[in-house]
Amino acid sequence: MVLWLAIALMTSMAIIILALPLIRKRYDNESSEEKNIAIYKDQLRELDSDLKRGLIGSDDYDAAKVEIQRRILAVDKDLKQPEINNQRPFLSVILYTFHWIPFLNFTRLIPVSYARWITVSVFLIFIPALSISIYMNTGNPGLQAEPFAERNFEQKKQELAGQDIELAITNLEEKLLKNPNNLEGWLMLGRTYMTLERYLKAVDILREASVIFSNNQLVMTMLGEAIVLSTNGQITVESKTIFETVLSNDPTNPAARYYLALALAQGGRTAQALEMWMDLAADTPENTPWRMNLVTAINKAAVELETEIYEIPYATSNIVTGAGDIPITGPTAEDVAAASEMNQEDRQAMITGMVENLAQKLVENPNDLSGWKRLIRAYRVLGHNDKAEQAEIRLAEIQSQNISNKSPSIEAISKDKISGPTESQIADAKNMTSQERRDMILSMVEGLADRLKDTPEDLEGWIRLAKSWKVLKEHQKSVDAYERVVILSPGNASLQAEYGRALMDANSNKNIIPEEAIVAFNAALELDPDHPEALWFSGYAAAMLGNYKKAREQWKHLLGLLPIGSPDYQAVKQAMESL
């Protein structure tokens, strides 16, 4: 209502400004004919005065008076002619100019005063009608005002480009109305709304899809994630229930494992959350796009618990491997797809078979800590609490015989039979101070460095040495080790990225990325264009050098690889907006 009052007020002001000069009588702009008549009348008065004073005779008086009156009549005749003069408004001028057109011929008959009022009438009727019709077609009455300084013109361009997305969404929704059994269509629509950060709309779409495709793992997983994103990362009762259902059908589902651990962390059980995230990290290949989000969660939990994480484990392949290199396979993609089509009894039998297979593998390889944790979790999901308690007792016995599994760098180095602490020293490791533990690790790392002098082709040894020096914050030594690593394995994108990060750590000026590091990150991208860390630092380096176009390209690519709404996603998005 306020908007239309404002529009009416502004239109009225515009009409008044334009029409006022046409309505107002122009006293200061008399015509030449009117001036001549005034002069002739003055001459008549002077002529009468001269006659009274005897300056002229009666014959001369009569002749002069007749001549002046004749001139007055001639001027008065001209004044009454409907000719165009400087008093006519511009509309009369236009109409009279085209008076030769048959249907405009009447304009010659329009007096000056009438033409002025015709022009005013046009202003009053046609200008408001034309203005309102144009605004209704091209304007946006509901658009929120935005200060000029806060406008993001790059974002406006993207919004214009996004109009095609809106059209695609509309078309997809129409297709789903005609064919609601199109699973790929529902998933695409839900994913699109999540990409556009319309999380509530994505929840509605995926919830509708979950009714049509009941117990479909992918639909349920996406629905749970959409609910989390719609609540600003908070795990609600509904989303937790969904992820628990997903995990009961697929104990290896990464999203369910991640978000259930997040639920523990939000509930104050950070230690259990960290344990679950470390297990998930051990099952996650290093180049997985969402691993950055997982690593961030692990580091945050470690800081909260004041726990030192020496190294975050990662999987070398899609097969979960135990400590003794005995593969413990989980369900394949085909297994999961088949499970979603099974009835409840068949699905339960399939899951039970996989859990029993895992238990058998742990009999053969009892030192696989991650395997025991997965088994305990699976027993809990299946409701076999007695078996879960027995597995927890067995896990505690194994852990008591080793150093904490959160210090893998020590265990990895000890496997190479490097001279190190005795069994009694290992048993006392937990009671050491931080400096004593560092000295112990340092002696073992130096032993590894000495051994590599004799075996310079040992790639795994050099990788462990580089990471160990990094943990000890001996950054230049870490760089030296990574130089050997990339020589031995020039085709590994992750190792190239780690080398670049080591060069950054060794640089004294933390605000500048060394040229050698940029070369390393670019080499990683040539090997793997989707490597998240390389994309991030390559874009950061470009921004530091003023190449904002390249920075946006790299970070835009990276956004497509990150989980929507994750901390890393938000950080990259914020960096792009700051350019």
CSV table of C-alpha atoms in Angstrom, one decimal, residues 178-567:
chain,number,residue,atom,x,y,z
A,178,LYS,CA,3.7,-36.5,-14.8
A,179,ASN,CA,6.2,-39.3,-13.8
A,180,PRO,CA,6.6,-39.5,-10.0
A,181,ASN,CA,8.5,-42.8,-10.2
A,182,ASN,CA,11.6,-41.1,-11.7
A,183,LEU,CA,14.1,-41.6,-8.9
A,184,GLU,CA,17.0,-39.8,-10.7
A,185,GLY,CA,14.6,-36.8,-11.2
A,186,TRP,CA,13.8,-36.5,-7.5
A,187,LEU,CA,17.5,-36.8,-6.5
A,188,MET,CA,18.5,-34.2,-9.1
A,189,LEU,CA,15.8,-31.8,-7.9
A,190,GLY,CA,16.8,-32.3,-4.2
A,191,ARG,CA,20.4,-31.8,-5.0
A,192,THR,CA,19.7,-28.7,-7.0
A,193,TYR,CA,17.8,-27.1,-4.2
A,194,MET,CA,20.7,-28.0,-1.8
A,195,THR,CA,23.2,-26.4,-4.2
A,196,LEU,CA,21.1,-23.2,-4.3
A,197,GLU,CA,21.0,-23.4,-0.4
A,198,ARG,CA,17.2,-23.7,-0.4
A,199,TYR,CA,17.5,-26.4,2.3
A,200,LEU,CA,13.9,-26.3,3.5
A,201,LYS,CA,12.7,-26.8,-0.1
A,202,ALA,CA,15.2,-29.6,-0.5
A,203,VAL,CA,13.8,-31.2,2.7
A,204,ASP,CA,10.3,-31.1,1.3
A,205,ILE,CA,11.3,-32.6,-2.0
A,206,LEU,CA,13.4,-35.4,-0.5
A,207,ARG,CA,10.8,-36.2,2.2
A,208,GLU,CA,8.2,-36.6,-0.6
A,209,ALA,CA,10.7,-38.8,-2.5
A,210,SER,CA,11.2,-40.9,0.6
A,211,VAL,CA,7.5,-41.7,0.6
A,212,ILE,CA,7.6,-42.9,-3.0
A,213,PHE,CA,10.9,-44.7,-2.7
A,214,SER,CA,10.7,-46.1,0.9
A,215,ASN,CA,14.0,-47.2,2.5
A,216,ASN,CA,16.1,-46.0,-0.5
A,217,GLN,CA,19.5,-45.4,1.0
A,218,LEU,CA,20.5,-42.5,-1.2
A,219,VAL,CA,17.2,-40.7,-0.7
A,220,MET,CA,17.3,-41.2,3.1
A,221,THR,CA,21.0,-40.0,3.2
A,222,MET,CA,20.3,-36.9,1.2
A,223,LEU,CA,17.2,-36.2,3.3
A,224,GLY,CA,19.1,-36.4,6.5
A,225,GLU,CA,21.8,-34.1,5.2
A,226,ALA,CA,19.3,-31.6,4.0
A,227,ILE,CA,17.6,-31.5,7.4
A,228,VAL,CA,21.0,-30.9,9.1
A,229,LEU,CA,21.8,-28.1,6.7
A,230,SER,CA,18.3,-26.5,7.2
A,231,THR,CA,19.0,-26.4,10.9
A,232,ASN,CA,22.4,-24.7,10.5
A,233,GLY,CA,24.4,-27.9,11.2
A,234,GLN,CA,22.5,-29.0,14.2
A,235,ILE,CA,21.6,-32.7,14.5
A,236,THR,CA,17.9,-33.0,15.3
A,237,VAL,CA,16.0,-36.0,16.5
A,238,GLU,CA,14.6,-36.6,13.1
A,239,SER,CA,17.9,-36.4,11.2
A,240,LYS,CA,19.6,-38.6,13.8
A,241,THR,CA,16.9,-41.2,13.4
A,242,ILE,CA,17.3,-41.1,9.7
A,243,PHE,CA,21.1,-41.6,9.9
A,244,GLU,CA,20.7,-44.4,12.4
A,245,THR,CA,18.3,-46.1,9.9
A,246,VAL,CA,20.8,-45.6,7.1
A,247,LEU,CA,23.6,-47.0,9.2
A,248,SER,CA,21.5,-50.1,10.1
A,249,ASN,CA,21.2,-50.8,6.4
A,250,ASP,CA,24.7,-49.9,5.5
A,251,PRO,CA,27.3,-49.9,8.4
A,252,THR,CA,29.9,-48.3,6.2
A,253,ASN,CA,27.8,-45.3,5.0
A,254,PRO,CA,30.2,-42.3,5.4
A,255,ALA,CA,27.6,-39.6,5.7
A,256,ALA,CA,25.7,-41.5,8.4
A,257,ARG,CA,28.9,-42.2,10.3
A,258,TYR,CA,30.0,-38.6,10.1
A,259,TYR,CA,26.7,-37.0,11.2
A,260,LEU,CA,26.1,-39.5,14.0
A,261,ALA,CA,29.6,-38.6,15.3
A,262,LEU,CA,28.6,-35.0,15.0
A,263,ALA,CA,25.5,-35.7,17.1
A,264,LEU,CA,27.8,-37.1,19.8
A,265,ALA,CA,30.0,-34.0,19.7
A,266,GLN,CA,27.0,-31.7,20.0
A,267,GLY,CA,25.7,-33.8,22.9
A,268,GLY,CA,29.0,-33.3,24.8
A,269,ARG,CA,30.5,-36.7,24.0
A,270,THR,CA,33.4,-35.3,22.0
A,271,ALA,CA,35.8,-38.2,22.8
A,272,GLN,CA,33.4,-40.8,21.3
A,273,ALA,CA,32.8,-38.4,18.3
A,274,LEU,CA,36.6,-38.1,17.7
A,275,GLU,CA,36.9,-41.9,17.9
A,276,MET,CA,34.2,-42.4,15.2
A,277,TRP,CA,35.7,-39.7,13.0
A,278,MET,CA,39.2,-41.3,13.3
A,279,ASP,CA,37.6,-44.6,12.2
A,280,LEU,CA,35.9,-42.9,9.3
A,281,ALA,CA,39.2,-41.2,8.3
A,282,ALA,CA,40.9,-44.6,8.3
A,283,ASP,CA,38.3,-45.8,5.8
A,284,THR,CA,38.5,-42.7,3.6
A,285,PRO,CA,41.0,-42.3,0.8
A,286,GLU,CA,43.2,-39.2,1.1
A,287,ASN,CA,41.9,-37.6,-2.2
A,288,THR,CA,38.2,-37.9,-1.3
A,289,PRO,CA,36.6,-34.5,-1.8
A,290,TRP,CA,34.8,-34.4,1.6
A,291,ARG,CA,37.9,-35.5,3.6
A,292,MET,CA,38.8,-31.9,4.3
A,293,ASN,CA,35.6,-31.5,6.2
A,294,LEU,CA,36.3,-34.7,8.2
A,295,VAL,CA,39.9,-33.5,9.0
A,296,THR,CA,38.5,-30.2,10.2
A,297,ALA,CA,36.1,-31.9,12.5
A,298,ILE,CA,38.9,-34.2,13.9
A,299,ASN,CA,41.2,-31.3,14.5
A,300,LYS,CA,38.5,-29.2,16.2
A,301,ALA,CA,37.6,-32.2,18.5
A,302,ALA,CA,41.3,-32.7,19.3
A,303,VAL,CA,41.7,-29.1,20.4
A,304,GLU,CA,38.6,-29.3,22.5
A,305,LEU,CA,39.9,-32.4,24.2
A,306,GLU,CA,43.5,-31.1,24.4
A,307,THR,CA,44.6,-34.2,22.7
A,308,GLU,CA,47.6,-34.3,20.3
A,309,ILE,CA,46.9,-36.0,17.0
A,310,TYR,CA,50.2,-37.1,15.4
A,311,GLU,CA,48.7,-38.3,12.2
A,312,ILE,CA,45.2,-38.8,10.7
A,313,PRO,CA,44.9,-42.2,9.0
A,314,TYR,CA,43.6,-42.7,5.5
A,315,ALA,CA,42.6,-45.6,3.3
A,316,THR,CA,44.9,-46.4,0.4
A,317,SER,CA,41.9,-47.9,-1.6
A,318,ASN,CA,38.2,-48.5,-1.4
A,319,ILE,CA,38.9,-51.7,0.5
A,320,VAL,CA,39.1,-51.3,4.2
A,321,THR,CA,42.4,-52.8,5.2
A,322,GLY,CA,43.4,-54.0,8.7
A,323,ALA,CA,46.8,-53.5,10.4
A,324,GLY,CA,48.0,-56.9,9.1
A,325,ASP,CA,47.1,-56.0,5.5
A,326,ILE,CA,44.3,-58.5,5.5
A,327,PRO,CA,41.4,-57.0,3.5
A,328,ILE,CA,38.2,-56.7,5.4
A,329,THR,CA,35.7,-55.8,2.6
A,330,GLY,CA,32.4,-54.0,3.3
A,331,PRO,CA,29.4,-54.0,1.0
A,332,THR,CA,29.9,-52.9,-2.5
A,333,ALA,CA,27.8,-50.4,-4.4
A,334,GLU,CA,26.0,-53.3,-6.0
A,335,ASP,CA,25.3,-54.8,-2.5
A,336,VAL,CA,23.9,-51.6,-1.3
A,337,ALA,CA,21.7,-51.2,-4.4
A,338,ALA,CA,20.5,-54.8,-4.0
A,339,ALA,CA,19.8,-54.2,-0.3
A,340,SER,CA,17.6,-51.3,-1.0
A,341,GLU,CA,15.3,-53.6,-3.1
A,342,MET,CA,15.2,-56.4,-0.6
A,343,ASN,CA,12.5,-57.1,1.9
A,344,GLN,CA,13.2,-56.6,5.6
A,345,GLU,CA,14.2,-60.3,6.2
A,346,ASP,CA,16.5,-60.6,3.3
A,347,ARG,CA,18.2,-57.3,4.1
A,348,GLN,CA,18.7,-58.3,7.7
A,349,ALA,CA,20.2,-61.6,6.6
A,350,MET,CA,22.6,-59.8,4.2
A,351,ILE,CA,23.8,-57.4,6.9
A,352,THR,CA,24.2,-60.2,9.5
A,353,GLY,CA,26.3,-62.1,7.0
A,354,MET,CA,28.6,-59.1,6.5
A,355,VAL,CA,29.0,-58.6,10.2
A,356,GLU,CA,29.8,-62.2,10.8
A,357,ASN,CA,32.3,-62.0,8.0
A,358,LEU,CA,33.9,-59.0,9.8
A,359,ALA,CA,34.0,-60.9,13.1
A,360,GLN,CA,35.7,-63.9,11.4
A,361,LYS,CA,38.4,-61.6,9.9
A,362,LEU,CA,39.1,-60.1,13.4
A,363,VAL,CA,39.7,-63.6,14.7
A,364,GLU,CA,42.4,-64.0,12.1
A,365,ASN,CA,43.7,-60.4,12.7
A,366,PRO,CA,42.9,-59.4,16.3
A,367,ASN,CA,45.1,-56.3,16.2
A,368,ASP,CA,42.9,-54.4,13.8
A,369,LEU,CA,41.5,-51.7,16.2
A,370,SER,CA,39.4,-50.0,13.5
A,371,GLY,CA,37.8,-53.4,12.7
A,372,TRP,CA,36.9,-54.0,16.3
A,373,LYS,CA,35.2,-50.6,16.5
A,374,ARG,CA,33.2,-51.2,13.3
A,375,LEU,CA,32.2,-54.6,14.7
A,376,ILE,CA,31.0,-53.0,18.0
A,377,ARG,CA,29.1,-50.4,16.2
A,378,ALA,CA,27.5,-53.0,13.9
A,379,TYR,CA,26.5,-55.2,16.9
A,380,ARG,CA,24.9,-52.1,18.6
A,381,VAL,CA,22.9,-51.3,15.4
A,382,LEU,CA,21.7,-54.9,15.2
A,383,GLY,CA,20.7,-54.9,18.8
A,384,HIS,CA,23.2,-57.5,19.8
A,385,ASN,CA,24.3,-55.7,22.9
A,386,ASP,CA,25.8,-58.8,24.6
A,387,LYS,CA,28.1,-59.4,21.6
A,388,ALA,CA,29.0,-55.7,21.5
A,389,GLU,CA,30.0,-55.7,25.2
A,390,GLN,CA,32.2,-58.8,24.6
A,391,ALA,CA,33.8,-57.0,21.6
A,392,GLU,CA,34.4,-53.9,23.8
A,393,ILE,CA,36.2,-56.0,26.4
A,394,ARG,CA,38.4,-57.6,23.7
A,395,LEU,CA,39.2,-54.1,22.2
A,396,ALA,CA,40.2,-52.8,25.7
A,397,GLU,CA,42.6,-55.8,26.2
A,398,ILE,CA,44.2,-55.1,22.8
A,399,GLN,CA,44.6,-51.4,23.5
A,400,SER,CA,46.1,-52.0,26.9
A,401,GLN,CA,48.9,-53.9,25.1
A,402,ASN,CA,49.9,-51.0,22.8
A,403,ILE,CA,50.5,-47.3,22.8
A,404,SER,CA,47.3,-45.3,22.2
A,405,ASN,CA,46.2,-45.8,18.6
A,406,LYS,CA,46.1,-42.0,18.3
A,407,SER,CA,49.9,-42.0,17.9
A,408,PRO,CA,50.2,-43.9,14.6
A,409,SER,CA,53.5,-42.2,13.7
A,410,ILE,CA,55.2,-44.0,16.6
A,411,GLU,CA,53.6,-47.4,15.7
A,412,ALA,CA,54.4,-46.9,12.0
A,413,ILE,CA,58.1,-46.2,12.7
A,414,SER,CA,58.4,-49.1,15.2
A,415,LYS,CA,57.1,-51.5,12.5
A,416,ASP,CA,60.3,-50.8,10.5
A,417,LYS,CA,62.3,-52.3,13.3
A,418,ILE,CA,64.1,-49.1,14.1
A,419,SER,CA,65.8,-49.1,17.4
A,420,GLY,CA,63.5,-47.4,19.8
A,421,PRO,CA,61.9,-47.7,23.2
A,422,THR,CA,61.7,-51.0,25.0
A,423,GLU,CA,58.4,-52.6,26.0
A,424,SER,CA,58.6,-51.1,29.5
A,425,GLN,CA,59.2,-47.7,27.9
A,426,ILE,CA,56.2,-48.2,25.7
A,427,ALA,CA,54.1,-49.1,28.8
A,428,ASP,CA,55.2,-45.9,30.5
A,429,ALA,CA,54.7,-43.7,27.4
A,430,LYS,CA,51.3,-42.5,28.6
A,431,ASN,CA,52.9,-41.2,31.8
A,432,MET,CA,55.6,-39.2,30.0
A,433,THR,CA,55.6,-35.4,29.8
A,434,SER,CA,55.2,-33.8,26.4
A,435,GLN,CA,58.9,-33.1,26.2
A,436,GLU,CA,59.8,-36.6,27.2
A,437,ARG,CA,57.5,-38.0,24.6
A,438,ARG,CA,58.9,-35.6,22.0
A,439,ASP,CA,62.5,-36.7,22.8
A,440,MET,CA,61.4,-40.3,22.4
A,441,ILE,CA,59.8,-39.7,19.0
A,442,LEU,CA,62.8,-37.6,17.9
A,443,SER,CA,65.2,-40.4,18.6
A,444,MET,CA,63.1,-42.8,16.6
A,445,VAL,CA,62.7,-40.3,13.7
A,446,GLU,CA,66.5,-39.8,13.6
A,447,GLY,CA,66.9,-43.6,13.5
A,448,LEU,CA,64.5,-43.7,10.5
A,449,ALA,CA,66.5,-40.9,8.8
A,450,ASP,CA,69.8,-42.9,9.3
A,451,ARG,CA,68.3,-46.0,7.9
A,452,LEU,CA,67.0,-44.2,4.7
A,453,LYS,CA,70.6,-43.2,3.9
A,454,ASP,CA,71.2,-46.9,3.3
A,455,THR,CA,67.8,-47.4,1.5
A,456,PRO,CA,67.2,-44.2,-0.5
A,457,GLU,CA,64.6,-45.9,-2.7
A,458,ASP,CA,62.2,-46.6,0.2
A,459,LEU,CA,59.3,-44.4,-0.8
A,460,GLU,CA,57.1,-45.3,2.3
A,461,GLY,CA,60.0,-44.6,4.6
A,462,TRP,CA,60.6,-41.2,3.1
A,463,ILE,CA,56.9,-40.4,3.4
A,464,ARG,CA,56.9,-41.4,7.1
A,465,LEU,CA,60.1,-39.3,7.7
A,466,ALA,CA,58.6,-36.2,6.0
A,467,LYS,CA,55.4,-36.5,8.1
A,468,SER,CA,57.3,-37.2,11.2
A,469,TRP,CA,59.5,-34.1,10.8
A,470,LYS,CA,56.3,-32.1,10.2
A,471,VAL,CA,54.8,-33.4,13.5
A,472,LEU,CA,57.9,-32.3,15.2
A,473,LYS,CA,57.7,-28.9,13.5
A,474,GLU,CA,61.1,-29.4,11.9
A,475,HIS,CA,59.7,-27.9,8.7
A,476,GLN,CA,62.9,-27.6,6.6
A,477,LYS,CA,63.8,-31.2,7.3
A,478,SER,CA,60.3,-32.1,6.3
A,479,VAL,CA,60.8,-30.2,3.0
A,480,ASP,CA,64.1,-32.1,2.4
A,481,ALA,CA,62.3,-35.4,2.9
A,482,TYR,CA,59.4,-34.4,0.6
A,483,GLU,CA,61.8,-33.4,-2.1
A,484,ARG,CA,63.0,-37.0,-2.2
A,485,VAL,CA,59.4,-38.3,-2.0
A,486,VAL,CA,58.3,-36.4,-5.2
A,487,ILE,CA,61.4,-37.6,-7.0
A,488,LEU,CA,60.5,-41.2,-6.2
A,489,SER,CA,56.8,-40.7,-6.9
A,490,PRO,CA,56.3,-37.8,-9.4
A,491,GLY,CA,52.8,-39.0,-10.4
A,492,ASN,CA,51.1,-38.7,-7.0
A,493,ALA,CA,49.0,-35.6,-6.7
A,494,SER,CA,48.5,-35.9,-3.0
A,495,LEU,CA,52.3,-36.1,-2.4
A,496,GLN,CA,52.8,-33.1,-4.6
A,497,ALA,CA,50.2,-31.1,-2.6
A,498,GLU,CA,51.9,-32.3,0.7
A,499,TYR,CA,55.2,-31.1,-0.6
A,500,GLY,CA,53.7,-27.7,-1.4
A,501,ARG,CA,52.2,-27.4,2.1
A,502,ALA,CA,55.6,-28.3,3.6
A,503,LEU,CA,57.2,-25.5,1.6
A,504,MET,CA,54.6,-23.1,3.0
A,505,ASP,CA,55.2,-24.3,6.6
A,506,ALA,CA,59.0,-23.8,6.1
A,507,ASN,CA,58.6,-20.2,4.8
A,508,SER,CA,59.2,-17.6,7.4
A,509,ASN,CA,56.7,-15.1,5.9
A,510,LYS,CA,53.3,-16.8,6.4
A,511,ASN,CA,51.6,-14.2,4.3
A,512,ILE,CA,53.4,-15.2,1.1
A,513,ILE,CA,53.2,-18.5,-0.7
A,514,PRO,CA,56.7,-19.5,-2.0
A,515,GLU,CA,57.0,-19.9,-5.8
A,516,GLU,CA,58.2,-23.5,-5.3
A,517,ALA,CA,55.0,-24.2,-3.4
A,518,ILE,CA,52.9,-22.8,-6.2
A,519,VAL,CA,54.7,-25.0,-8.7
A,520,ALA,CA,54.0,-28.0,-6.5
A,521,PHE,CA,50.3,-27.2,-6.2
A,522,ASN,CA,50.1,-26.7,-10.0
A,523,ALA,CA,51.8,-30.0,-10.5
A,524,ALA,CA,49.2,-31.7,-8.2
A,525,LEU,CA,46.4,-30.1,-10.3
A,526,GLU,CA,47.9,-31.4,-13.5
A,527,LEU,CA,47.8,-34.9,-12.0
A,528,ASP,CA,44.4,-34.5,-10.4
A,529,PRO,CA,42.3,-31.4,-11.4
A,530,ASP,CA,39.9,-32.1,-8.5
A,531,HIS,CA,42.5,-32.2,-5.7
A,532,PRO,CA,40.9,-30.0,-3.0
A,533,GLU,CA,44.0,-28.8,-1.1
A,534,ALA,CA,45.8,-27.9,-4.4
A,535,LEU,CA,42.7,-26.0,-5.7
A,536,TRP,CA,42.5,-24.0,-2.4
A,537,PHE,CA,46.2,-23.0,-2.3
A,538,SER,CA,46.4,-22.4,-6.0
A,539,GLY,CA,43.5,-20.0,-5.8
A,540,TYR,CA,44.9,-18.4,-2.7
A,541,ALA,CA,48.3,-17.8,-4.5
A,542,ALA,CA,46.5,-16.3,-7.5
A,543,ALA,CA,44.6,-14.0,-5.2
A,544,MET,CA,47.8,-12.9,-3.5
A,545,LEU,CA,49.3,-12.1,-6.9
A,546,GLY,CA,46.2,-10.1,-7.9
A,547,ASN,CA,44.9,-12.6,-10.4
A,548,TYR,CA,41.3,-12.7,-9.0
A,549,LYS,CA,39.9,-14.3,-12.1
A,550,LYS,CA,42.0,-17.4,-11.7
A,551,ALA,CA,41.3,-17.4,-7.9
A,552,ARG,CA,37.6,-17.4,-8.5
A,553,GLU,CA,37.9,-20.2,-11.1
A,554,GLN,CA,39.9,-22.4,-8.7
A,555,TRP,CA,37.6,-21.8,-5.8
A,556,LYS,CA,34.4,-22.1,-7.8
A,557,HIS,CA,35.7,-25.5,-8.9
A,558,LEU,CA,36.5,-26.4,-5.3
A,559,LEU,CA,33.0,-25.4,-4.1
A,560,GLY,CA,31.6,-28.1,-6.4
A,561,LEU,CA,33.6,-30.7,-4.6
A,562,LEU,CA,32.8,-29.8,-1.0
A,563,PRO,CA,29.7,-30.8,1.0
A,564,ILE,CA,27.2,-28.0,0.8
A,565,GLY,CA,27.0,-26.0,4.0
A,566,SER,CA,30.1,-27.6,5.5
A,567,PRO,CA,32.7,-25.3,7.3
